[in-house]
Short mmCIF file of C-alpha atoms and ligand atoms in Angstrom, two decimals:
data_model
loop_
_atom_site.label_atom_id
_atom_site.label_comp_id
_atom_site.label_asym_id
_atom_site.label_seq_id
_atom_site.Cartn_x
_atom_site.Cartn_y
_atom_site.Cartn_z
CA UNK A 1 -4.48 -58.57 -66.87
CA UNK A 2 -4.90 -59.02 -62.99
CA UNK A 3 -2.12 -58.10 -61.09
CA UNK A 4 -1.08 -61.55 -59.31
CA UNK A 5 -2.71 -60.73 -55.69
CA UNK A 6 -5.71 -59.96 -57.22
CA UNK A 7 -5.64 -62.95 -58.65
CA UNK A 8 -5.03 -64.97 -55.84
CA UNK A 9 -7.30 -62.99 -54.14
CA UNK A 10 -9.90 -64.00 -56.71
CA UNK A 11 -8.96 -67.37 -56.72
CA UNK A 12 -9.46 -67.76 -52.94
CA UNK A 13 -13.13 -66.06 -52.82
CA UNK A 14 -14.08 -68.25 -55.66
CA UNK A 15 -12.31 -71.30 -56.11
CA UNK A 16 -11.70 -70.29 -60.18
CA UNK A 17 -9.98 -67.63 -61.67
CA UNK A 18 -10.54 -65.76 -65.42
CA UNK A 19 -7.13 -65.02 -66.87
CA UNK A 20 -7.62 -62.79 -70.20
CA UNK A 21 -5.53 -62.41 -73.22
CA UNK A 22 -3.72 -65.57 -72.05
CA UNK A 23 -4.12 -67.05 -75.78
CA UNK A 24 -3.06 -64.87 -79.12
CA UNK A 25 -4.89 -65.52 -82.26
CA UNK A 26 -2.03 -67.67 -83.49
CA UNK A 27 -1.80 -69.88 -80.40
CA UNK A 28 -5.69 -70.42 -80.98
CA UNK A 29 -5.18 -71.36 -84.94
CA UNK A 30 -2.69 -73.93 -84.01
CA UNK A 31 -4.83 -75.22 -81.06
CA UNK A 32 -8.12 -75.32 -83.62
CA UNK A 33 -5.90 -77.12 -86.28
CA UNK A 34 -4.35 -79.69 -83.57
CA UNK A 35 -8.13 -80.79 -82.24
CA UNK A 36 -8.84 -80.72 -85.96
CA UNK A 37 -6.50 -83.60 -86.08
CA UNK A 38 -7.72 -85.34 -82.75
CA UNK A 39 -11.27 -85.05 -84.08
CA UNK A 40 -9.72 -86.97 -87.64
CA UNK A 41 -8.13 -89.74 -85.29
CA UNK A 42 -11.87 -90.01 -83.59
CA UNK A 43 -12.76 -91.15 -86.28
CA UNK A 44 -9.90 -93.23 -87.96
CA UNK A 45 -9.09 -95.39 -84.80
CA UNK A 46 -6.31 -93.31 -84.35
CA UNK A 47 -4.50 -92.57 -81.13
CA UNK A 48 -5.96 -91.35 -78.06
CA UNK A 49 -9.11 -92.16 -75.80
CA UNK A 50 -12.08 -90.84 -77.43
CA UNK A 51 -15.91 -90.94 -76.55
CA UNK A 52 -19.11 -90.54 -78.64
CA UNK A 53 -22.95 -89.17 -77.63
CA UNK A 54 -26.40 -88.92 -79.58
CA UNK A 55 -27.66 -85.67 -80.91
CA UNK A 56 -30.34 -85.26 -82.65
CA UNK A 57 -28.66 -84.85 -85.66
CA UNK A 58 -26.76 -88.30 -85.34
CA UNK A 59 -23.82 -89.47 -83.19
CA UNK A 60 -21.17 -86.54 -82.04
CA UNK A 61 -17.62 -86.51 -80.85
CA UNK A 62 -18.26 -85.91 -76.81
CA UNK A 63 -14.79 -86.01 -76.13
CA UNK A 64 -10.89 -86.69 -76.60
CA UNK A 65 -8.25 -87.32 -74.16
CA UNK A 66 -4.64 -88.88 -73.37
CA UNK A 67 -3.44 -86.87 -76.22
CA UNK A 68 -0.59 -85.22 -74.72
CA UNK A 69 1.98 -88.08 -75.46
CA UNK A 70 0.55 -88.73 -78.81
CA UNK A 71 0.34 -85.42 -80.38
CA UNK A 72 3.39 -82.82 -80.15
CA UNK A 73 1.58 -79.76 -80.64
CA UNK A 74 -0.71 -80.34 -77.52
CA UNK A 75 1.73 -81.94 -75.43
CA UNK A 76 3.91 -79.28 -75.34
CA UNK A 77 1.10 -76.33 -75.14
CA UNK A 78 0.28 -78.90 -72.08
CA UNK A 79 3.50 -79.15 -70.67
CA UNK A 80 4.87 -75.72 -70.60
CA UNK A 81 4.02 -72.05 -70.92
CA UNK A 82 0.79 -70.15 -69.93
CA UNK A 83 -1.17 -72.71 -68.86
CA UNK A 84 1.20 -74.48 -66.48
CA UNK A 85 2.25 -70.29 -65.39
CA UNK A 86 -1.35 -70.00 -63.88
CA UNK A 87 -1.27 -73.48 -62.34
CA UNK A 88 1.62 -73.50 -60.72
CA UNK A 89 1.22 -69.96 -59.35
CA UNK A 90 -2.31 -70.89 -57.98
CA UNK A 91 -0.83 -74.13 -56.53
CA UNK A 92 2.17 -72.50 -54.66
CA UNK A 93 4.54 -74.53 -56.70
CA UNK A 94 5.33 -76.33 -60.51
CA UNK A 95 2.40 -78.20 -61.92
CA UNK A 96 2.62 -81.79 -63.19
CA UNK A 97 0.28 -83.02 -66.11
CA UNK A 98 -2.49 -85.48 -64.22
CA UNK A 99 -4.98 -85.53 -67.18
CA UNK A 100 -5.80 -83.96 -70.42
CA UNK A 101 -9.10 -83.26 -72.34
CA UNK A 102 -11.56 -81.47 -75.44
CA UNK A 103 -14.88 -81.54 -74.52
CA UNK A 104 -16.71 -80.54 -77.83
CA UNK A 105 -20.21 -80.11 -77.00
CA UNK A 106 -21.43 -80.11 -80.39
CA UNK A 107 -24.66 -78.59 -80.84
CA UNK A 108 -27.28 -80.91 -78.95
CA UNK A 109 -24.28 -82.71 -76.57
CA UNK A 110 -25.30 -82.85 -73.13
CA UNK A 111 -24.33 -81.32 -70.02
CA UNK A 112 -23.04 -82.17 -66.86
CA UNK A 113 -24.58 -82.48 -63.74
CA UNK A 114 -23.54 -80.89 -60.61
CA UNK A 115 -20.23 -81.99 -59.65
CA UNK A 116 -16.92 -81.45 -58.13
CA UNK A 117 -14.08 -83.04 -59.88
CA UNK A 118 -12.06 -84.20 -56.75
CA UNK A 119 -14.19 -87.86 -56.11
CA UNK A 120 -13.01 -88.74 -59.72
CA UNK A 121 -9.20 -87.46 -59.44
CA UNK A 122 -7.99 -90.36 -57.77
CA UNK A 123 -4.30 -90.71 -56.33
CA UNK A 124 -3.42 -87.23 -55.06
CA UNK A 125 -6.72 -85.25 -53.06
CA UNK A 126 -6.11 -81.90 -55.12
CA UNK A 127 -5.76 -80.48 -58.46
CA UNK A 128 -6.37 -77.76 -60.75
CA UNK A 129 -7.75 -77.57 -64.09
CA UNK A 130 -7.56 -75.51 -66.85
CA UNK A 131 -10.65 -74.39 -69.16
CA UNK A 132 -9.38 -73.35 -72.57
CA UNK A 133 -11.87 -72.08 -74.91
CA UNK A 134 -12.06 -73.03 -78.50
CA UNK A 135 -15.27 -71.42 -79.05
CA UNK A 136 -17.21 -69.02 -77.47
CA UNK A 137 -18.94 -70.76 -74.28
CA UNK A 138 -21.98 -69.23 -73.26
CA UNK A 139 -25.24 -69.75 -71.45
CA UNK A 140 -26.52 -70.63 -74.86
CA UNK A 141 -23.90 -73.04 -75.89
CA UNK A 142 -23.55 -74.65 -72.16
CA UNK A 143 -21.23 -72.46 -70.41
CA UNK A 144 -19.51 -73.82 -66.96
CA UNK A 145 -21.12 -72.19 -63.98
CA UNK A 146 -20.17 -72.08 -60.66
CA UNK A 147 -21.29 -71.57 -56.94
CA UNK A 148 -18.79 -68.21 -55.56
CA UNK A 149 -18.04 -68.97 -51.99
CA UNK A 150 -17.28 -72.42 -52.15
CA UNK A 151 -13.62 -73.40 -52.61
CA UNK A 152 -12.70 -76.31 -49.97
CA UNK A 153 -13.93 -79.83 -48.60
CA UNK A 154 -16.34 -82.12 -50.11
CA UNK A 155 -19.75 -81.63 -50.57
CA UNK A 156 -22.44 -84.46 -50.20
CA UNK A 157 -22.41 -86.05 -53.11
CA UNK A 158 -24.24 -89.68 -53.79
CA UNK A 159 -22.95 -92.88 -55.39
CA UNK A 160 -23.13 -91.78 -59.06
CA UNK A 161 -20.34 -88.61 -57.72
CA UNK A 162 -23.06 -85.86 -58.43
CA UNK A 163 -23.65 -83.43 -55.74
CA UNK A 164 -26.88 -84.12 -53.90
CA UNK A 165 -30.10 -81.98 -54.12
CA UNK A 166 -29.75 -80.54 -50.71
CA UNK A 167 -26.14 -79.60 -51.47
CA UNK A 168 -27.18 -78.17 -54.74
CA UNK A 169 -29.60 -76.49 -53.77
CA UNK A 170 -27.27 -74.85 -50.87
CA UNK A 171 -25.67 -73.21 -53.23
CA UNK A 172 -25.59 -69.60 -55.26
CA UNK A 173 -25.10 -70.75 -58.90
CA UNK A 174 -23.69 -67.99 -61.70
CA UNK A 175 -22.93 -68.80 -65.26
CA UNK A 176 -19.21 -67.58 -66.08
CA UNK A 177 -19.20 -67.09 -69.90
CA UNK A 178 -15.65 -67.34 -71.70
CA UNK A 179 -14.36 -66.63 -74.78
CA UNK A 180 -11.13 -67.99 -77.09
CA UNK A 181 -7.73 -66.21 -75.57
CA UNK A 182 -9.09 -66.71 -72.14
CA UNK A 183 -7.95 -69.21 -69.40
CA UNK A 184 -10.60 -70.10 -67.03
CA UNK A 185 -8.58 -72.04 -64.05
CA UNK A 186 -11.14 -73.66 -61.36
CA UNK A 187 -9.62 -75.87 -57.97
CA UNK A 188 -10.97 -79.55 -57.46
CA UNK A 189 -12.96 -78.87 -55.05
CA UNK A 190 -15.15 -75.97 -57.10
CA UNK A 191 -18.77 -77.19 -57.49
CA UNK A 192 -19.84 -76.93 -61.49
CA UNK A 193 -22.01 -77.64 -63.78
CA UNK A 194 -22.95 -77.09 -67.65
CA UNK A 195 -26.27 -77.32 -69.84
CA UNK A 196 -26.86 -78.58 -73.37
CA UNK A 197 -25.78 -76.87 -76.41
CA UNK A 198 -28.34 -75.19 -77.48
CA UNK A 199 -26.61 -73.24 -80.98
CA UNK A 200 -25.79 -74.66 -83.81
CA UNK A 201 -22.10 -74.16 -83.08
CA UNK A 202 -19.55 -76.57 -80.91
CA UNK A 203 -18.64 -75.33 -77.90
CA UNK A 204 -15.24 -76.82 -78.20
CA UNK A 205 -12.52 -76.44 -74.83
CA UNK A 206 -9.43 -77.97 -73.59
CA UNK A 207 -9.83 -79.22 -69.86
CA UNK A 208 -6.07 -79.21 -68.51
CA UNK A 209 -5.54 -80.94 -64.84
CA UNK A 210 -2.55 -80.62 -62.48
CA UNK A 211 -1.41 -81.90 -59.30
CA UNK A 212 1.33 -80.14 -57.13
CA UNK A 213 4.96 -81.71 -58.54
CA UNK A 214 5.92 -82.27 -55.09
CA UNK A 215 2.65 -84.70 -54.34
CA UNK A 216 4.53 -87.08 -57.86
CA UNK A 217 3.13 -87.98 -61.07
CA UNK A 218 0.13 -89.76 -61.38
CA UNK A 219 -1.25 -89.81 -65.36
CA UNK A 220 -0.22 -92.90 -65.92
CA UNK A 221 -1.59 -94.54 -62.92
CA UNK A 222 -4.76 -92.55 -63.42
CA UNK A 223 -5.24 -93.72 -67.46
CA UNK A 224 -4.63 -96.99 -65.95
CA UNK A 225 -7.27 -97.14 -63.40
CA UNK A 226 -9.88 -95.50 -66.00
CA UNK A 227 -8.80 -98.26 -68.41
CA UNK A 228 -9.67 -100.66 -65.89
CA UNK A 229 -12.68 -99.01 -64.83
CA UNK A 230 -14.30 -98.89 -68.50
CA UNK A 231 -13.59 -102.50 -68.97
CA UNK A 232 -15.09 -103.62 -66.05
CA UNK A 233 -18.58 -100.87 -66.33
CA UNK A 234 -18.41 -100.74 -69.91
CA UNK A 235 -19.12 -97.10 -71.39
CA UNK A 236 -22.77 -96.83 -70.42
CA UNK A 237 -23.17 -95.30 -66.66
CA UNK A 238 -25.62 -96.84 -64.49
CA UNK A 239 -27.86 -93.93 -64.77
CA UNK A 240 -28.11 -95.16 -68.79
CA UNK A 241 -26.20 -91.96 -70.01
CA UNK A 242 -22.65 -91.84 -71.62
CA UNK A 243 -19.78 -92.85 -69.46
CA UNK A 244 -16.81 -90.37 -70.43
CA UNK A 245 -15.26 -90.20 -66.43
CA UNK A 246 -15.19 -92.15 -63.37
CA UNK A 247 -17.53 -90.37 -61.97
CA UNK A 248 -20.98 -90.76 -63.32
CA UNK A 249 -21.86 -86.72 -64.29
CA UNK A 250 -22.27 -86.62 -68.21
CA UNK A 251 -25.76 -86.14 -69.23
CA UNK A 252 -25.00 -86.87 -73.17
CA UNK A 253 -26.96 -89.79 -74.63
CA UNK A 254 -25.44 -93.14 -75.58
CA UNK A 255 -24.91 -93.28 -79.36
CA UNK A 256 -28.12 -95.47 -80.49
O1 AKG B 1 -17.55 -79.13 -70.63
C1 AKG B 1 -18.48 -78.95 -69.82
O2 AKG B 1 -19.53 -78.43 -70.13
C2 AKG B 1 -18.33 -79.38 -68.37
C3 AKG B 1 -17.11 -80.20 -68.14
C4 AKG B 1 -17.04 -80.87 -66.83
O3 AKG B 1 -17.60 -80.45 -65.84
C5 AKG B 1 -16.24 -82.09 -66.74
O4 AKG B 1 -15.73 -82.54 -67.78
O5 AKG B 1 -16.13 -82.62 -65.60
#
């Protein structure tokens, strides 16, 4: 375990921080059997938002969210504990809930293009999210990576919210492989991206977000605005791809 100034010192060089034995092989069982259930409700109609991609092997679960007020398991490992620890120690101050997500990246699901979250957080101009592995997420299976050095301010980004060439290009790109029982915590304003799934695994992971308490609560006010936003564009992106945010980043296929 880092020793909380060097993790804020690792935090401020690289706009994420790797927290390790944050998640005992209990905790993980009951997280697997709670997006077990989320997965079942995918498919039932049941509650929560969820979105679909092609693979080649057929359509695929892309992702789940606004789960935390639906299902009691998640909404308290959301709420309290670990998670919110890291957050609110990285922020300066308690965490509130602004969003809450699996990505499952079954084999085949698409990546994401260059990105940084901020342009699609709207209401409050900073958060952090949380990365919690479910499987093992590596280069092969279409790990997060990340450009070191980069930890403020906007980068040029076009109209779709994907960082431009030039700006990607600027930038030193490492792959930061994870694996169930870590927390990987990254700031708003970190520049990411993530392949394909190339296994035959899922690369399953919770994707946690938080705004500083003192800046108010904005989840419902952000579901809201999504809502509207998906009724209006519909859940193909411009760029023909699956729509699963605001911003237009997803790479996975529209289910055929
Ligand atoms: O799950 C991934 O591979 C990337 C997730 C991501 O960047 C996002 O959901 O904005």
């Amino acid at each position: 375990m880092l020793t909380s100034t060097e993790a804020t010192e690792q935090w401020n060089r690289n706009g994420w921080l790797l927290v390790d034995d944050a998640v005992d092989e209990r905790g993980l069982a009951e997280l697997r059997e709670a997006i077990d259930e989320l997965t079942a409700w995918a498919s039932n109609d049941g509650p929560g938002l969820h979105h679909f991609e092609q693979t080649d092997s057929g359509p695929a679960l892309a992702r789940s969210e606004r789960f935390a007020d639906v299902h009691e398991r998640l909404g308290a490992f959301v709420r309290s504990g670990i998670v919110t620890d890291v957050v609110g120690a990285m922020l300066g101050e308690p965490a509130v809930l602004f969003k809450e997500k699996v990505n499952y990246k079954h084999p085949g699901g698409g990546g994401f293009a260059p990105h940084q979250d901020a342009p699609a957080y709207r209401f409050v101009d900073h958060h952090v999210s949380v990365m919690v592995p479910i499987d093992p997420a590596t280069v092969a299976s279409g790990c997060l990576w990340f450009a070191p050095g980069h930890t403020h301010g906007q980068l040029d980004t076009d109209e779709r919210g994907r960082l431009t060439d030039a700006a990607v290009a600027s930038l030193d790109w490492q792959p930061i492989e994870v694996r169930p029982g870590q927390l990987l915590a990254f700031d708003s304003y970190a520049p990411h991206r993530s392949d394909t799934n190339t296994t035959n695994h899922p690369r399953r992971a919770l994707y946690l977000t938080y705004n500083a308490a003192s800046r108010g609560d904005f989840r419902e006010a952000y579901y809201a605005d999504k809502d509207t936003e998906f009724a209006r564009g519909g859940a193909r992106s411009a760029s023909g791809t699956v729509r699963v945010s605001i911003s237009d980043d997803f790479l996975g296929r529209p289910v055929a």
